[in-house]
mmCIF file of C-alpha atoms and ligand atoms in Angstrom:
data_model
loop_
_atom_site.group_PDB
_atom_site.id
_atom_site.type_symbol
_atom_site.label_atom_id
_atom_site.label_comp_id
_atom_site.label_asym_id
_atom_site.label_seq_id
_atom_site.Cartn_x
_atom_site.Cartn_y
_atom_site.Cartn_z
ATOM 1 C CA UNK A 1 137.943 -75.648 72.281
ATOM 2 C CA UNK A 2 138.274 -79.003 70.771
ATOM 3 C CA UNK A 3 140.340 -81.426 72.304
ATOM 4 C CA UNK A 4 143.214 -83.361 70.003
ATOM 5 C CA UNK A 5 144.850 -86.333 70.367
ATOM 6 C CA UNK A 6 148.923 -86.938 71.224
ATOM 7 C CA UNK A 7 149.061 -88.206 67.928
ATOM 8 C CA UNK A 8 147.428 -85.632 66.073
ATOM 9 C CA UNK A 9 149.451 -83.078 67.615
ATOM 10 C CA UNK A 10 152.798 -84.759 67.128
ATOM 11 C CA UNK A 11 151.754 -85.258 63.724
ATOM 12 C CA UNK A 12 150.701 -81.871 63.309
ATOM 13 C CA UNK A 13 154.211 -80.597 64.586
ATOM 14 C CA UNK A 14 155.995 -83.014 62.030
ATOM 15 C CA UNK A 15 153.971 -81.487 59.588
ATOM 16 C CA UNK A 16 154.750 -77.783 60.872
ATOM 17 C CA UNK A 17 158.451 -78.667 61.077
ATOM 18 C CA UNK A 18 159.003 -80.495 57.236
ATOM 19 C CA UNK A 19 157.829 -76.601 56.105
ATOM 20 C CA UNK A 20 161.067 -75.255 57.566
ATOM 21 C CA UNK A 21 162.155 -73.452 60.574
ATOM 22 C CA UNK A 22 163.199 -74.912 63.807
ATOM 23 C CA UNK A 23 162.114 -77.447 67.216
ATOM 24 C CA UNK A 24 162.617 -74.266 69.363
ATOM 25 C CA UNK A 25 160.864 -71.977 67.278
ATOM 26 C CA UNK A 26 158.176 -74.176 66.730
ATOM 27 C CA UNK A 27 157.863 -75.088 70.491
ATOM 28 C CA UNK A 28 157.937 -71.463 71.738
ATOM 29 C CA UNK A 29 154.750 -70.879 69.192
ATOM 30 C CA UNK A 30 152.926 -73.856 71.013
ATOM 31 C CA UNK A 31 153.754 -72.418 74.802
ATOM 32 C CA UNK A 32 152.860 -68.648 74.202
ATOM 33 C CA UNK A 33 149.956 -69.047 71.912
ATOM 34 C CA UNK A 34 148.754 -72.922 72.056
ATOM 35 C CA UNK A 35 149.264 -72.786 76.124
ATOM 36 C CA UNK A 36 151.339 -76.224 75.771
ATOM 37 C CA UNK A 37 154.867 -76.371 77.420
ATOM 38 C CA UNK A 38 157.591 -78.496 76.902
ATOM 39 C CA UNK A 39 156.820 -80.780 79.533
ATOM 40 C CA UNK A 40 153.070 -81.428 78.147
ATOM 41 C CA UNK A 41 154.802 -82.127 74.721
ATOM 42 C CA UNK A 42 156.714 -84.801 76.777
ATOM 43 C CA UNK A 43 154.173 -86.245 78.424
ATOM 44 C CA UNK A 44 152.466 -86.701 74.691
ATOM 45 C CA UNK A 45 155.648 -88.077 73.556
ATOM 46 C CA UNK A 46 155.529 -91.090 76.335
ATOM 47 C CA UNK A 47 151.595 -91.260 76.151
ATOM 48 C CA UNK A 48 150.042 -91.752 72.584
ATOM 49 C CA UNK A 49 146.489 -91.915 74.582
ATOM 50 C CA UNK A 50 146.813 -88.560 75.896
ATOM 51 C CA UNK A 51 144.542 -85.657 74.931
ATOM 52 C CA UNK A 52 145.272 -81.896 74.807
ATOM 53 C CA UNK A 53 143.340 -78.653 74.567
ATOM 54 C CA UNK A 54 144.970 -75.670 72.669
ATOM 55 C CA UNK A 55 144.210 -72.388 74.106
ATOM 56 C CA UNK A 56 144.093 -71.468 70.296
ATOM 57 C CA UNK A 57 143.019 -74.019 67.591
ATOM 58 C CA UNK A 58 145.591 -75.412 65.383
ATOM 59 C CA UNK A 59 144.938 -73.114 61.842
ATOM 60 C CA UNK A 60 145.690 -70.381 64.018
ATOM 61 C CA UNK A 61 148.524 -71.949 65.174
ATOM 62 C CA UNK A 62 149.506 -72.441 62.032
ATOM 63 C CA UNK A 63 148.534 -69.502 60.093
ATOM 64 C CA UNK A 64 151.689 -68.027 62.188
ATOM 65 C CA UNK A 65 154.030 -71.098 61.942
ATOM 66 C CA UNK A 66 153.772 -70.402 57.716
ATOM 67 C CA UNK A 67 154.210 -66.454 58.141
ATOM 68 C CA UNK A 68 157.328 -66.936 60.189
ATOM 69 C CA UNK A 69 158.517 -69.694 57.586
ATOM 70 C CA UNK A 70 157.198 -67.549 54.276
ATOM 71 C CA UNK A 71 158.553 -63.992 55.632
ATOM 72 C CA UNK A 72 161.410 -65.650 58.056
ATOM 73 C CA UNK A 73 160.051 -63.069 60.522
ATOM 74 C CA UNK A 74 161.497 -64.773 63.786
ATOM 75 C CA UNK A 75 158.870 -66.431 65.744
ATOM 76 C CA UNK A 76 159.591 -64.557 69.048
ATOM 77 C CA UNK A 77 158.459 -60.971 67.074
ATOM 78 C CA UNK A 78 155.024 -62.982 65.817
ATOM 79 C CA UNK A 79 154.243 -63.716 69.454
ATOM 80 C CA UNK A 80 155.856 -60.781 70.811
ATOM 81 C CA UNK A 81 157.587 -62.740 73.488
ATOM 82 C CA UNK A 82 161.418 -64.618 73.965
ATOM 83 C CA UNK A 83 162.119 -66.828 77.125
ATOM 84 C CA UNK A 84 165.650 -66.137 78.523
ATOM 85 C CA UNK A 85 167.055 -67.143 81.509
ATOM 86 C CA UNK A 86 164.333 -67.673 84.115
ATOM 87 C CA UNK A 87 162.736 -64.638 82.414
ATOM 88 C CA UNK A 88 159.491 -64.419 79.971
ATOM 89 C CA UNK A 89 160.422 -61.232 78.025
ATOM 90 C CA UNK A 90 157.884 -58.844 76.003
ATOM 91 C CA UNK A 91 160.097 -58.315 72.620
ATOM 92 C CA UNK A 92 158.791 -56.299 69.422
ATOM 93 C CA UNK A 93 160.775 -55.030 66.568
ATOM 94 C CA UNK A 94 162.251 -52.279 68.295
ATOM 95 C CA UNK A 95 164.861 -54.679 70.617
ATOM 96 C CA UNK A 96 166.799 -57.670 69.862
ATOM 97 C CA UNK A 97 165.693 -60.857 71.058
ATOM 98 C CA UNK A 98 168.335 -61.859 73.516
ATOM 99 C CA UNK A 99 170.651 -64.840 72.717
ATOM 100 C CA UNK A 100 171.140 -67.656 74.695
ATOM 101 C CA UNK A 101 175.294 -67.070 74.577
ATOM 102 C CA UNK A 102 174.750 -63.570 76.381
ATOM 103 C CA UNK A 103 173.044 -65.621 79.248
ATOM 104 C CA UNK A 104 176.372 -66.321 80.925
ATOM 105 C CA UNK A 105 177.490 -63.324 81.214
ATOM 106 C CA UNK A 106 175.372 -63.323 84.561
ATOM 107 C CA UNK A 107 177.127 -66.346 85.307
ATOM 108 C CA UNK A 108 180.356 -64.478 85.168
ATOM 109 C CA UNK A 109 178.984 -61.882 87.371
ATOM 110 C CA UNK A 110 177.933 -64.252 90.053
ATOM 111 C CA UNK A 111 181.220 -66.154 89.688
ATOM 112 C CA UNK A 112 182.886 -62.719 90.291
ATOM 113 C CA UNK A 113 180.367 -61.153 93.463
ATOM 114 C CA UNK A 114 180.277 -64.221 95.163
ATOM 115 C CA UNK A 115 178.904 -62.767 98.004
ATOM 116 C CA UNK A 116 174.975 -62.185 97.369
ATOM 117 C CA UNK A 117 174.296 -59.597 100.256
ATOM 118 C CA UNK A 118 177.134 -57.217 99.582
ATOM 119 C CA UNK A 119 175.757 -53.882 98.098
ATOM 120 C CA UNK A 120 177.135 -53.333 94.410
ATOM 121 C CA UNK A 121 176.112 -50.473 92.277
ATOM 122 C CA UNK A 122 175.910 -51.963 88.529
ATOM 123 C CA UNK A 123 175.310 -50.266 85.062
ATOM 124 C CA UNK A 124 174.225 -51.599 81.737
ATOM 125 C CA UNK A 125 175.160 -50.343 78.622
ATOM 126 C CA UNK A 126 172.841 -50.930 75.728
ATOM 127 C CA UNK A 127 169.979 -53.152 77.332
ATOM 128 C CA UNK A 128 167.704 -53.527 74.830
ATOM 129 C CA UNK A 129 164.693 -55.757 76.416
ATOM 130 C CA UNK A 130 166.468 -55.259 79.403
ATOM 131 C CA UNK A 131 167.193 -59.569 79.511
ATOM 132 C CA UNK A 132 170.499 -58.799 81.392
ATOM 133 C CA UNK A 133 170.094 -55.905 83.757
ATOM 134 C CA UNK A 134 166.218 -57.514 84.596
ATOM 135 C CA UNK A 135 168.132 -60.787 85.446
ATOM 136 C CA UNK A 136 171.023 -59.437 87.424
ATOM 137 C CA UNK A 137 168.426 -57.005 89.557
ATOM 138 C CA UNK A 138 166.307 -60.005 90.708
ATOM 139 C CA UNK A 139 169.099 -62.875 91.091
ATOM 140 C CA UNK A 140 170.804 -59.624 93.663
ATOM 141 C CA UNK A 141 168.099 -57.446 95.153
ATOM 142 C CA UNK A 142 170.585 -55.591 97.338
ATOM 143 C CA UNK A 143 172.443 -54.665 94.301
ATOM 144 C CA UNK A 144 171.432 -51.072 92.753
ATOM 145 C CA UNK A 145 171.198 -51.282 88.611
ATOM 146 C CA UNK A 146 171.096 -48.731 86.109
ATOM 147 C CA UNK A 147 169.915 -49.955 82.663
ATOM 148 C CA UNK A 148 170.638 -47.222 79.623
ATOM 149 C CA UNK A 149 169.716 -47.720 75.848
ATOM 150 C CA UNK A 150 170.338 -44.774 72.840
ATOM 151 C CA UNK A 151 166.760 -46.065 72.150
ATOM 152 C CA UNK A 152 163.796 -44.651 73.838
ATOM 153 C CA UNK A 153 161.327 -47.249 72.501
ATOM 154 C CA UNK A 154 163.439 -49.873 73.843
ATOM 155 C CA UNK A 155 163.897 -48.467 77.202
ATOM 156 C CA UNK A 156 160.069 -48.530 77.482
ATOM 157 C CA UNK A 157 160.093 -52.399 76.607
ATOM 158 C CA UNK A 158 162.750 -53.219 79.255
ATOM 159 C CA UNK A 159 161.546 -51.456 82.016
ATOM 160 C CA UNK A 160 157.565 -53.010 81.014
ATOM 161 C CA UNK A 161 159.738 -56.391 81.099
ATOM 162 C CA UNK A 162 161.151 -55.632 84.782
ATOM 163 C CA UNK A 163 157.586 -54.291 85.983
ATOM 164 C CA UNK A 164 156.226 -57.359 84.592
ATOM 165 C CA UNK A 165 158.901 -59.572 86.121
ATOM 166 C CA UNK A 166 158.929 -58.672 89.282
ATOM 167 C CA UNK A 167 157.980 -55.917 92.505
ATOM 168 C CA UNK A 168 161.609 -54.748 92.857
ATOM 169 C CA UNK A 169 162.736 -51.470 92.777
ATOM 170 C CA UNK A 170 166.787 -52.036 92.471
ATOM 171 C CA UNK A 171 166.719 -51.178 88.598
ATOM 172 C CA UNK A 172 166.129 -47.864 87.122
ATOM 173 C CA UNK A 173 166.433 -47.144 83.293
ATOM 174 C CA UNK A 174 168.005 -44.001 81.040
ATOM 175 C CA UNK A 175 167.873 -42.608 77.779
ATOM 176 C CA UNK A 176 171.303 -42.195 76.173
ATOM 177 C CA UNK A 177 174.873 -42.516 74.329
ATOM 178 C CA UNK A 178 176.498 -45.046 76.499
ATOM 179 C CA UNK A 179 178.157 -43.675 78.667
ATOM 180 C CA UNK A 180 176.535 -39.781 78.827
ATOM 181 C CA UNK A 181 173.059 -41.090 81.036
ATOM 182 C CA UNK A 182 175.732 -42.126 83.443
ATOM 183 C CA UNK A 183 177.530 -38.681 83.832
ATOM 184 C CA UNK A 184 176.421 -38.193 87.487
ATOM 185 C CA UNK A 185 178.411 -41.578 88.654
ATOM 186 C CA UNK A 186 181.694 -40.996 88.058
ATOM 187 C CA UNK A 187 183.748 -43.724 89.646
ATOM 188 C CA UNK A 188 181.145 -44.904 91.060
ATOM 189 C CA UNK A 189 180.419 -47.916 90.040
ATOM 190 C CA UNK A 190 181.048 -51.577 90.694
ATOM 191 C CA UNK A 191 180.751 -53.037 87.814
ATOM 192 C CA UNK A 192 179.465 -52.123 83.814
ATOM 193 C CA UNK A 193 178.235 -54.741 81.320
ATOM 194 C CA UNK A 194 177.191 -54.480 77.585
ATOM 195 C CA UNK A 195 176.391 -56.499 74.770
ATOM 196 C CA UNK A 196 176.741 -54.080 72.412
ATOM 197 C CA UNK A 197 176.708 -53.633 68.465
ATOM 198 C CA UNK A 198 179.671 -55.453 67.035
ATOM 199 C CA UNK A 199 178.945 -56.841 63.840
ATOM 200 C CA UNK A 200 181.382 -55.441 61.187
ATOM 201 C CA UNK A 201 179.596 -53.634 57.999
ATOM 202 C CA UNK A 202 180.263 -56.386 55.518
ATOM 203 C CA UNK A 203 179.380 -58.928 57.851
ATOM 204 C CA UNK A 204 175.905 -57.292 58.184
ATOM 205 C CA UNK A 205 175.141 -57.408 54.849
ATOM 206 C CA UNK A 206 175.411 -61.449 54.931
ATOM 207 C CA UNK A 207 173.424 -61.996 58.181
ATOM 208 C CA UNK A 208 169.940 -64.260 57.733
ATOM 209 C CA UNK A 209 167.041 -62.389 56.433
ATOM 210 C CA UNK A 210 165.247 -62.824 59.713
ATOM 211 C CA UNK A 211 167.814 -61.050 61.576
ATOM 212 C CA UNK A 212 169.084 -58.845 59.059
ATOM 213 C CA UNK A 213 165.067 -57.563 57.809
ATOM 214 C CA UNK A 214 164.210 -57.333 61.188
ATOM 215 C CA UNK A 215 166.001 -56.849 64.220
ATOM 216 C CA UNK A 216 167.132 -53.341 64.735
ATOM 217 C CA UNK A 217 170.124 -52.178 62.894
ATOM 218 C CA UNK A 218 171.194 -49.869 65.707
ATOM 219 C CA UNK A 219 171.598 -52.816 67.566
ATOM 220 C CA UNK A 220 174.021 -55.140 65.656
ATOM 221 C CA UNK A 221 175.951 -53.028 63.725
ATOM 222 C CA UNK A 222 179.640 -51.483 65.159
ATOM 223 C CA UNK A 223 181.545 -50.287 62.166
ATOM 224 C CA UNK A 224 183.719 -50.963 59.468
ATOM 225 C CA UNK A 225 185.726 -53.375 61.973
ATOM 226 C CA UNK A 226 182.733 -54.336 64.271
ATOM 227 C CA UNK A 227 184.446 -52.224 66.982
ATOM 228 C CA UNK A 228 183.575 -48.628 66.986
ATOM 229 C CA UNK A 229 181.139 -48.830 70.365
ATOM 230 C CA UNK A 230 183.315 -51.444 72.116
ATOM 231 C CA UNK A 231 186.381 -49.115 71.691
ATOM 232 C CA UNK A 232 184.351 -46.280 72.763
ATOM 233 C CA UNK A 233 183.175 -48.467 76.067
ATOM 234 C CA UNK A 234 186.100 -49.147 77.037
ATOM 235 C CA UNK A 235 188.041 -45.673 77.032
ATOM 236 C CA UNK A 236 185.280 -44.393 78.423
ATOM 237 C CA UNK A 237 184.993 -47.057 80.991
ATOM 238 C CA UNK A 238 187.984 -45.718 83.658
ATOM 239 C CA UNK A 239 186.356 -42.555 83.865
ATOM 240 C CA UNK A 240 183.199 -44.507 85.582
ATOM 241 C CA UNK A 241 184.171 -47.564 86.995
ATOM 242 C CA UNK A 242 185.578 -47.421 91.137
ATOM 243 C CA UNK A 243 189.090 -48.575 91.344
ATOM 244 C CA UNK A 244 188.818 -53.174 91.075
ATOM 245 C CA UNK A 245 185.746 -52.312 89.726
ATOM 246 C CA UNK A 246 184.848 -54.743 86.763
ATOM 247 C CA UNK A 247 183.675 -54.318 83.028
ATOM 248 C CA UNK A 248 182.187 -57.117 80.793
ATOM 249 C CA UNK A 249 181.802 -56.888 76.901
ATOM 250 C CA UNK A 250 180.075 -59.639 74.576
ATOM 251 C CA UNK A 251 182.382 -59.148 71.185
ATOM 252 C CA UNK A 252 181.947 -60.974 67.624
ATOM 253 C CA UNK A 253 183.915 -64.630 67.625
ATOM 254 C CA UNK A 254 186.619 -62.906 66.302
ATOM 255 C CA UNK A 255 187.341 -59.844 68.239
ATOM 256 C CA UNK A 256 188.407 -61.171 71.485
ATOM 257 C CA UNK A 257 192.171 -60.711 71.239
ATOM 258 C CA UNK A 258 191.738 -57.112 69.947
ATOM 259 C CA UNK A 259 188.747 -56.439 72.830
ATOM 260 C CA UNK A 260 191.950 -57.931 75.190
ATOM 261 C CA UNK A 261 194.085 -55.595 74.027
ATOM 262 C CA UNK A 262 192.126 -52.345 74.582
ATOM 263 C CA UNK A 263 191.245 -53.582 77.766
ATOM 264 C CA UNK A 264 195.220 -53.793 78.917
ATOM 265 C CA UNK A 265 195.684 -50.048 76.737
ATOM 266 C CA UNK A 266 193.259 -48.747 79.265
ATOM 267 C CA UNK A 267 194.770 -49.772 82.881
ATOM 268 C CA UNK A 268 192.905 -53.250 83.314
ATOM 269 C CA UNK A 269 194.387 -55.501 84.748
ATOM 270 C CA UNK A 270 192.833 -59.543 85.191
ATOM 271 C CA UNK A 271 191.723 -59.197 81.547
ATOM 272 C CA UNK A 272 190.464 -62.511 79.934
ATOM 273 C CA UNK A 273 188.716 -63.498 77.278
ATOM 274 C CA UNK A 274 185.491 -66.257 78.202
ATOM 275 C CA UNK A 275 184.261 -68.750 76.180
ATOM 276 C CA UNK A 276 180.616 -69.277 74.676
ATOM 277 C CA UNK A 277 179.004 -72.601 74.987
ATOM 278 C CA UNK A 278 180.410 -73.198 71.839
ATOM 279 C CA UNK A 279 183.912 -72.567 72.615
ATOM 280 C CA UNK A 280 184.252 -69.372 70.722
ATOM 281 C CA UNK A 281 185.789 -66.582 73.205
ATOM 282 C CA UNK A 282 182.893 -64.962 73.047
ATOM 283 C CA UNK A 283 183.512 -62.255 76.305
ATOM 284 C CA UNK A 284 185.797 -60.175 77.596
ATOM 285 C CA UNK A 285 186.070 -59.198 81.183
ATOM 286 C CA UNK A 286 188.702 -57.262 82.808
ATOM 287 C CA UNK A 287 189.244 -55.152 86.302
ATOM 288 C CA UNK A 288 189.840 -51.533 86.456
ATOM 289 C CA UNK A 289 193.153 -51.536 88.069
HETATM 290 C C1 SAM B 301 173.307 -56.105 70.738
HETATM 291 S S1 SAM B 301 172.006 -55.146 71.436
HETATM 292 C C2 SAM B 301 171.985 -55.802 73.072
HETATM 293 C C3 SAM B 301 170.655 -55.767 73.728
HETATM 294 C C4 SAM B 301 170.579 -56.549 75.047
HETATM 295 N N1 SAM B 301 171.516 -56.039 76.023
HETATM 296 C C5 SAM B 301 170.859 -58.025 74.798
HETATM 297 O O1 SAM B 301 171.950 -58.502 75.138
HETATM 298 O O2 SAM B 301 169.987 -58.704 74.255
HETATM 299 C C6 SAM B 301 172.774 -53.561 71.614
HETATM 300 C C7 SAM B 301 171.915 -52.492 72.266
HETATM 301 O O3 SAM B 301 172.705 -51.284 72.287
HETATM 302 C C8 SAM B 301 171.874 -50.185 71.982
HETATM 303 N N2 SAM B 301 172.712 -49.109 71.419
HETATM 304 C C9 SAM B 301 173.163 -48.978 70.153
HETATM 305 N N3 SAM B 301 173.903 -47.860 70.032
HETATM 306 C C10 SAM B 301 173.920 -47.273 71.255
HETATM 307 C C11 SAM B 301 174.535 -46.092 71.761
HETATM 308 N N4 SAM B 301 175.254 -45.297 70.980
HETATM 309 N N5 SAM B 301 174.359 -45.797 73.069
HETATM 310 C C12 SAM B 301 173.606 -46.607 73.871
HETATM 311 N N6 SAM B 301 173.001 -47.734 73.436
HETATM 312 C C13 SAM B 301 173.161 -48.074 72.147
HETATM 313 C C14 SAM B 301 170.855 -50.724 70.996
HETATM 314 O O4 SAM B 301 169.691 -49.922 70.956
HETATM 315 C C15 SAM B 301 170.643 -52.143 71.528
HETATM 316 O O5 SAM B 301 169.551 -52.191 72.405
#
């Protein structure tokens, strides 16, 4: 493999970058396939004199960069993989690459379970590449999770993700409509998350191409209001959860009052509405009585 200069390379990315698309994007490409991390891009940055071997060469490299730009394909479906969290993630077309926002929700939880070594029994609704449940199962190994997804194909992702990620056995995954897979825990559990679809119809149809052409529909879309499945979690959700036991919903930036609401119709009590890192409130979060 042919060894290129810092400058070459930075000029290269320059290059890369006036065709469109973004840092991130471009800098995931180079870790996955080019084997160069952010840190060796730093080092460059500081050191004009340094020299760097791809794992691929740079048309390669490139011959991707201008199909993601040309068919605004996201980059993490090219390379078939996302970073979240602490977590390198196998994604395809069949799950939705998971958004940095829906990282704190495991913040939340922690905040909530301070206690690490207390045994919790958790449930996910709608896990997709299994980002969440994955993350929450290794940050609490004495917790038990259950991970569910309506989608077969993406239950077979996650649970490759969690084999992938780690030796633990504290996460199992089912097949289902939210909350049927769970129908043999009946107030049992501790806690239930879910990022699930939201977006309202009309809203959908103005969504980027990348996301709109190819992310799963089944994923993103709730309804004429954006709130079909999040009404349906959370009437379902007293049948399941143990008394204090808490729920957790990601909602569109505009839903959280109304998600608020059918929390308090349904006997929570400590609801709230969170805040993204943009200030939008983003989550809501409640306890069953
Ligand atoms: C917005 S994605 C969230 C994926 C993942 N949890 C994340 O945050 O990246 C919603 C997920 O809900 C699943 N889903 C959609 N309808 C469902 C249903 N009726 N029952 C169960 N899961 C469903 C989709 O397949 C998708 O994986």
């Amino acid at each position: 493999m042919l060894s290129i200069s810092a400058k070459e390379i930075l000029l290269w990315r320059e290059r890369q970058l006036s065709k469109g698309g973004c840092r991130e994007s471009l800098d995931l490409l180079l870790e996955i396939e080019g084997g160069m991390s952010r840190d060796n891009i730093n080092q460059l940055i500081l050191n004009f004199e340094q020299k760097f071997i791809f794992k691929k060469d740079c048309h390669q490299l490139e011959k991707i960069w201008d199909e993601h730009i040309s068919k605004s394909i996201p980059i993490q479906y090219l390379i078939g993989t996302t970073f979240w969290r602490d977590l390198k993630l196998k994604v395809t077309e069949k799950v939705l690459i998971p958004r940095p926002e829906t990282e704190l929700i495991i913040d939340f939880i922690l905040r909530i379970f301070e206690k690490n070594s207390e045994k919790l029994f958790f449930a996910e609704l709608g896990t997709g590449s299994g980002a969440l449940s994955i993350a929450l199962a290794l940050a609490r190994p004495f917790w038990e999770g259950i991970a569910t997804d309506i989608d077969k194909n993406a239950l077979e992702i996650a649970s490759k993700n969690f084999i992938n990620s780690s030796n633990q056995k504290n996460l199992s995954f089912t097949c289902g409509h939210w909350w049927n897979p769970l129908k043999h825990f009946r107030g049992e559990l501790d806690l239930v998350f879910s990022n699930p679809p939201y977006i309202p119809n009309n809203v959908y149809e103005e969504l980027p191409l990348g996301v709109k052409n190819f992310e799963p529909k089944i994923a993103l879309i709730g309804g004429q209001d954006g709130l079909d499945h999040i009404r349906e979690i959370v009437k379902g959700a007293p049948s399941f959860l143990k008394e204090k036991g808490w729920l957790i919903l990601e909602n569109h930036f505009d839903q959280g009052s109304q998600v608020e609401q059918l929390f308090l119709d349904n006997e929570f009590t400590l609801v709230e509405v969170l805040k993204d890192f943009s200030g939008i409130g983003r989550f809501t979060i409640g306890r069953y009585k």
